[in-house]
Every structure is written in structure tokens, then in C-alpha cells.
């Protein structure tokens, strides 16, 4: 069955959709909704993100200020471009616009990175909301979590395959999000996350290359996208670029022209 994708944009000018254009599209950011109520579907989250609000002029600030529907509580910003559950994907913000999904600060404000991570500074200069496409993975039915991930992989392949990198909300702000893909009790990166990224890369690779192209898979990851020369079959033999294969296996490769040798170690 084909993946169901619904375009249900928030109204332009809503607090969660100001319409500001992205500076660039450098990566995908993945979130988890953390709402385990059975009714907390992708569509339900769209409705919450697009909830009623009150807009008032603030003379002291000399600008309009947004409030929740009671007209008193300051509006709580927060939305991503896409919401994915076990049944469908709902796109609520166009992929060329800013989304207020990963600008929070979960760490010490005095950590040298404005309460975010070193990665947020070095990769995005803390502008990740202006340089990424963001997606929430719905957690309303954890028995169907793998189906949610499968839908996310398929959606990525079809709607945002051009982006080369994936990050968790956690990687940028320290917030435990998406929690099913973050395990802080181990030193290494959560293997559930690395497996998800491998699935994404494999799906994109299978889309980008015709069926007759030989695809190379190393440790579960198709690496054709990293090659400047693609493998091919000649006279019954499969010809592959040695540097990319060796480096994918963790080896170093040096070309020694004086000896006409490719040194792998």
C-alpha cells in the first residue's frame, strides 16, 4: 500500500508558521512527540500546532505579541514540517520555510553554546530551525513504532532525499528526543538511531540508482552515494572503486605513483 501523505499547511501568519524562508537545507532533524495517548496521531498534532491564538499590539515592545487563546498566556511556539504516525504523514509547513522545532536549550545556559550542543554551534551556528527540514515521529502507539520508522524512511526517500545528514533533536539541544532513539546510559551512539539512519541511506540509494546499477552494501549501509565512480560489471567481473570500499571498511588508502601501488592498511 502506498504511503498516505496529507498536505495540511498551517495558515500563513500563524505563530508556528511565520513564512520565513529557509537559509539553506543542510540536514533532516528528527523528533519524537512524547505523547503516548492513543489519540495523539499526526493529524491531532497538526491541530494542536495550528491551535487558536490571540495577537495583540505591545506598545512597550513596539510589535505584535502572540498569546494562547485565553489572551493572557504567552503563546508556546513549537512545530515541525512533518508529522508521521503508523498510518500517514501530515505536512504542516512547506519544506522551504522555517519551522520552530529545535531552537530550545536543554543544557546549562553557560556551557559556551547558549545551552545547546557544540554540534549546534559548529554545524548550524545555532540556526538549525533555518537550515533543516524537521519531522516529528508520533509515539501514540509504541507497538507500531517500527511502522512509524518505516513510514519515515519511505517519506524521506520520496520527499527529502536530497539532504545528506540526519540529526536527532537531542544532538542539537540535549533534549532526550526522540526518546526511543536516545540512550544516555551507554557511551556509544544509540544503535537504534544508527540503524534508522542506515535504513534511510539505503532507501535513498535504492531510489537514486537504476535497477541495473551494482549497489555496494557495507555493514548494512549502501555506499554508492559516496562514490565518484559507480561499480559496473565487465566480462563477468564486478569492478568497484577500491578506495571507497576500503575506507568504508575502516581502512586507509594511499596511492604511491612512483611504485604504481595502491597501499591499503
Coordinates of C-alpha atoms in Angstrom, one line a residue:
X1 CA 0.0 0.0 0.0
X2 CA 1.3 3.4 -1.0
X3 CA 2.3 5.8 1.8
X4 CA -0.5 8.2 2.6
X5 CA 0.8 11.8 2.6
X6 CA -1.5 14.7 3.5
X7 CA -0.7 18.4 2.8
X8 CA -2.4 20.4 5.5
X9 CA -0.5 23.6 5.9
X10 CA -0.9 25.9 8.9
X11 CA -2.3 29.2 7.8
X12 CA 0.4 31.6 6.8
X13 CA 1.0 34.1 9.6
X14 CA 0.1 31.7 12.4
X15 CA 2.7 31.9 15.2
X16 CA 4.0 28.5 14.2
X17 CA 4.2 29.4 10.5
X18 CA 5.6 32.9 10.0
X19 CA 6.5 32.1 6.4
X20 CA 10.2 32.9 6.8
X21 CA 12.2 31.2 4.1
X22 CA 15.0 28.7 5.0
X23 CA 18.5 30.0 4.6
X24 CA 19.5 26.5 3.3
X25 CA 18.6 22.9 3.5
X26 CA 21.5 21.2 5.3
X27 CA 20.0 18.3 7.1
X28 CA 17.0 16.5 8.5
X29 CA 16.2 16.7 12.2
X30 CA 14.1 14.0 13.9
X31 CA 11.9 14.5 16.9
X32 CA 9.6 12.3 19.0
X33 CA 6.2 13.6 20.1
X34 CA 6.5 12.1 23.6
X35 CA 2.7 11.9 23.7
X36 CA 1.6 8.3 24.2
X37 CA -2.1 9.0 24.2
X38 CA -3.8 6.8 21.6
X39 CA -5.5 9.8 20.0
X40 CA -2.2 11.7 19.6
X41 CA -1.9 11.0 15.8
X42 CA -0.2 13.0 13.2
X43 CA -3.4 14.9 12.4
X44 CA -4.0 15.6 16.1
X45 CA -0.6 17.2 16.4
X46 CA -1.3 19.3 13.3
X47 CA -4.4 20.6 15.0
X48 CA -2.5 21.4 18.2
X49 CA 0.3 23.2 16.3
X50 CA -2.4 25.2 14.5
X51 CA -4.5 26.0 17.5
X52 CA -6.3 29.3 18.1
X53 CA -4.3 32.3 19.3
X54 CA -4.6 36.0 20.1
X55 CA -2.4 38.7 18.5
X56 CA -2.0 41.9 20.5
X57 CA 0.0 45.0 19.9
X58 CA 2.6 45.6 22.6
X59 CA 3.4 49.3 22.8
X60 CA 6.4 48.8 25.0
X61 CA 8.0 46.3 22.6
X62 CA 6.6 48.2 19.6
X63 CA 5.5 45.0 18.0
X64 CA 2.7 42.4 17.9
X65 CA 2.9 39.7 20.5
X66 CA 1.1 36.3 20.3
X67 CA -0.8 34.7 23.2
X68 CA -2.7 31.5 23.7
X69 CA -6.4 31.6 23.1
X70 CA -7.1 33.0 26.6
X71 CA -5.3 36.2 25.6
X72 CA -3.1 36.1 28.7
X73 CA -0.7 33.2 28.4
X74 CA 2.2 33.8 26.1
X75 CA 2.0 31.6 23.1
X76 CA 4.2 28.4 23.3
X77 CA 5.9 28.0 20.0
X78 CA 6.7 24.6 18.6
X79 CA 6.1 22.8 15.3
X80 CA 8.0 20.8 12.7
X81 CA 7.4 20.5 9.0
X82 CA 6.1 16.9 9.1
X83 CA 4.3 14.6 11.5
X84 CA 4.4 10.8 10.9
X85 CA 2.3 8.1 12.6
X86 CA 1.8 4.5 11.7
X87 CA -0.9 5.3 9.1
X88 CA 0.2 8.5 7.4
X89 CA 2.3 11.6 7.1
X90 CA 0.9 15.1 7.5
X91 CA 3.0 18.0 6.2
X92 CA 2.0 21.2 8.0
X93 CA 4.8 23.6 7.0
X94 CA 6.3 23.9 3.4
X95 CA 9.8 22.5 3.2
X96 CA 11.2 25.8 2.1
X97 CA 10.1 27.6 5.3
X98 CA 11.4 28.0 8.8
X99 CA 9.9 25.7 11.5
X100 CA 10.2 26.4 15.3
X101 CA 11.2 22.9 16.3
X102 CA 14.7 22.8 17.6
X103 CA 15.6 26.2 19.0
X104 CA 15.2 25.3 22.6
X105 CA 18.0 25.0 25.1
X106 CA 18.0 21.9 27.4
X107 CA 21.5 22.3 28.7
X108 CA 23.3 24.8 31.0
X109 CA 23.0 28.3 29.5
X110 CA 26.6 28.9 30.5
X111 CA 28.0 25.9 28.7
X112 CA 29.6 28.1 26.0
X113 CA 26.9 27.1 23.4
X114 CA 23.9 29.0 24.5
X115 CA 22.6 26.0 26.3
X116 CA 22.7 23.9 23.2
X117 CA 25.4 21.5 22.0
X118 CA 28.8 22.0 20.4
X119 CA 27.4 20.4 17.2
X120 CA 24.6 23.0 17.0
X121 CA 27.2 25.7 17.1
X122 CA 29.7 24.2 14.7
X123 CA 27.3 22.8 12.1
X124 CA 24.4 25.3 12.2
X125 CA 25.7 28.3 14.2
X126 CA 22.5 27.8 16.3
X127 CA 20.4 28.4 13.2
X128 CA 19.1 24.8 12.8
X129 CA 15.5 26.0 12.5
X130 CA 16.5 28.0 9.4
X131 CA 18.7 25.3 7.8
X132 CA 16.8 22.0 8.2
X133 CA 13.7 20.1 7.5
X134 CA 12.2 18.7 10.7
X135 CA 10.0 15.8 11.4
X136 CA 8.1 14.5 14.4
X137 CA 7.6 10.8 14.9
X138 CA 4.4 10.1 16.7
X139 CA 4.6 7.9 19.8
X140 CA 0.9 7.3 20.3
X141 CA 1.2 3.6 19.6
X142 CA 4.6 2.2 20.5
X143 CA 3.5 -1.3 19.5
X144 CA 3.6 0.1 15.9
X145 CA 6.8 2.1 16.4
X146 CA 8.7 0.2 13.7
X147 CA 5.9 1.0 11.3
X148 CA 6.3 4.7 12.1
X149 CA 10.0 4.4 11.3
X150 CA 9.3 2.5 8.1
X151 CA 6.9 5.3 7.1
X152 CA 9.6 7.8 7.9
X153 CA 12.2 6.0 5.8
X154 CA 9.7 5.9 2.8
X155 CA 8.7 9.5 3.2
X156 CA 12.4 10.6 3.3
X157 CA 13.1 8.7 0.2
X158 CA 10.2 10.3 -1.7
X159 CA 10.1 13.9 -0.3
X160 CA 13.5 14.8 1.1
X161 CA 16.2 12.6 -0.3
X162 CA 18.5 15.5 -1.3
X163 CA 19.5 16.1 2.3
X164 CA 22.7 14.3 3.2
X165 CA 22.7 14.4 7.0
X166 CA 20.4 13.3 9.8
X167 CA 20.4 14.6 13.4
X168 CA 18.2 14.0 16.4
X169 CA 16.7 16.9 18.4
X170 CA 18.9 15.5 21.2
X171 CA 22.1 16.0 19.1
X172 CA 21.5 19.8 18.9
X173 CA 19.9 20.8 22.2
X174 CA 20.5 17.9 24.6
X175 CA 16.7 17.2 25.0
X176 CA 16.0 13.5 25.2
X177 CA 14.2 13.5 21.9
X178 CA 13.2 11.3 20.1
X179 CA 13.4 9.3 23.3
X180 CA 13.1 5.8 21.7
X181 CA 16.3 6.6 19.7
X182 CA 18.3 8.1 22.6
X183 CA 20.1 6.0 25.3
X184 CA 22.3 8.1 27.5
X185 CA 23.3 5.2 29.7
X186 CA 25.8 4.0 27.0
X187 CA 28.8 5.8 25.7
X188 CA 28.3 5.0 22.0
X189 CA 25.5 6.4 19.9
X190 CA 22.3 4.6 20.4
X191 CA 22.3 1.7 17.9
X192 CA 18.6 2.1 17.3
X193 CA 19.4 5.6 15.9
X194 CA 22.3 4.4 13.7
X195 CA 20.1 1.6 12.3
X196 CA 17.4 4.1 11.5
X197 CA 19.9 6.3 9.6
X198 CA 21.2 3.3 7.7
X199 CA 17.7 2.4 6.7
X200 CA 17.2 6.0 5.4
X201 CA 20.5 6.0 3.5
X202 CA 19.8 2.6 1.9
X203 CA 16.3 3.7 0.8
X204 CA 17.7 6.9 -0.8
X205 CA 20.4 4.9 -2.5
X206 CA 18.0 2.5 -4.0
X207 CA 15.9 5.4 -5.3
X208 CA 18.8 7.2 -6.9
X209 CA 20.3 4.4 -8.9
X210 CA 18.6 2.4 -11.8
X211 CA 18.0 -1.3 -11.1
X212 CA 20.9 -2.4 -13.3
X213 CA 23.5 -0.4 -11.3
X214 CA 25.5 -2.6 -8.9
X215 CA 24.9 -1.3 -5.4
X216 CA 27.6 -1.9 -2.7
X217 CA 26.4 -2.5 0.9
X218 CA 28.9 -2.4 3.7
X219 CA 27.7 -3.2 7.3
X220 CA 24.1 -2.7 6.2
X221 CA 24.7 0.7 4.5
X222 CA 24.6 1.2 0.7
X223 CA 27.6 3.4 0.0
X224 CA 27.1 4.2 -3.8
X225 CA 26.2 7.8 -2.9
X226 CA 29.7 8.4 -1.6
X227 CA 31.4 7.2 -4.8
X228 CA 32.5 9.4 -7.6
X229 CA 32.7 6.3 -9.9
X230 CA 29.9 3.7 -9.8
X231 CA 30.6 -0.1 -9.9
X232 CA 30.0 -1.9 -13.1
X233 CA 30.2 -5.5 -14.5
X234 CA 32.6 -6.3 -17.3
X235 CA 33.4 -9.7 -18.7
X236 CA 31.6 -11.3 -15.8
X237 CA 33.6 -9.4 -13.2
X238 CA 32.3 -6.7 -10.8
X239 CA 34.5 -3.7 -10.9
X240 CA 34.4 -1.4 -7.8
X241 CA 36.4 1.6 -6.8
X242 CA 38.9 0.3 -4.3
X243 CA 39.3 3.5 -2.2
X244 CA 35.7 3.8 -1.3
X245 CA 35.3 0.1 -0.5
X246 CA 38.4 0.1 1.7
X247 CA 37.6 3.3 3.5
X248 CA 34.1 2.0 4.2
X249 CA 35.7 -0.9 5.9
X250 CA 37.8 1.4 8.1
X251 CA 41.0 1.1 6.1
X252 CA 43.3 3.8 4.8
X253 CA 44.2 4.1 1.2
X254 CA 47.3 5.7 -0.3
X255 CA 48.3 5.9 -3.9
X256 CA 52.0 5.7 -4.5
X257 CA 52.6 6.7 -8.1
X258 CA 56.4 6.1 -8.1
X259 CA 55.7 2.4 -7.3
X260 CA 52.4 2.2 -9.1
X261 CA 50.9 0.8 -5.9
X262 CA 47.6 1.3 -4.1
X263 CA 48.6 0.8 -0.5
X264 CA 45.7 -0.3 1.8
X265 CA 46.4 -0.6 5.6

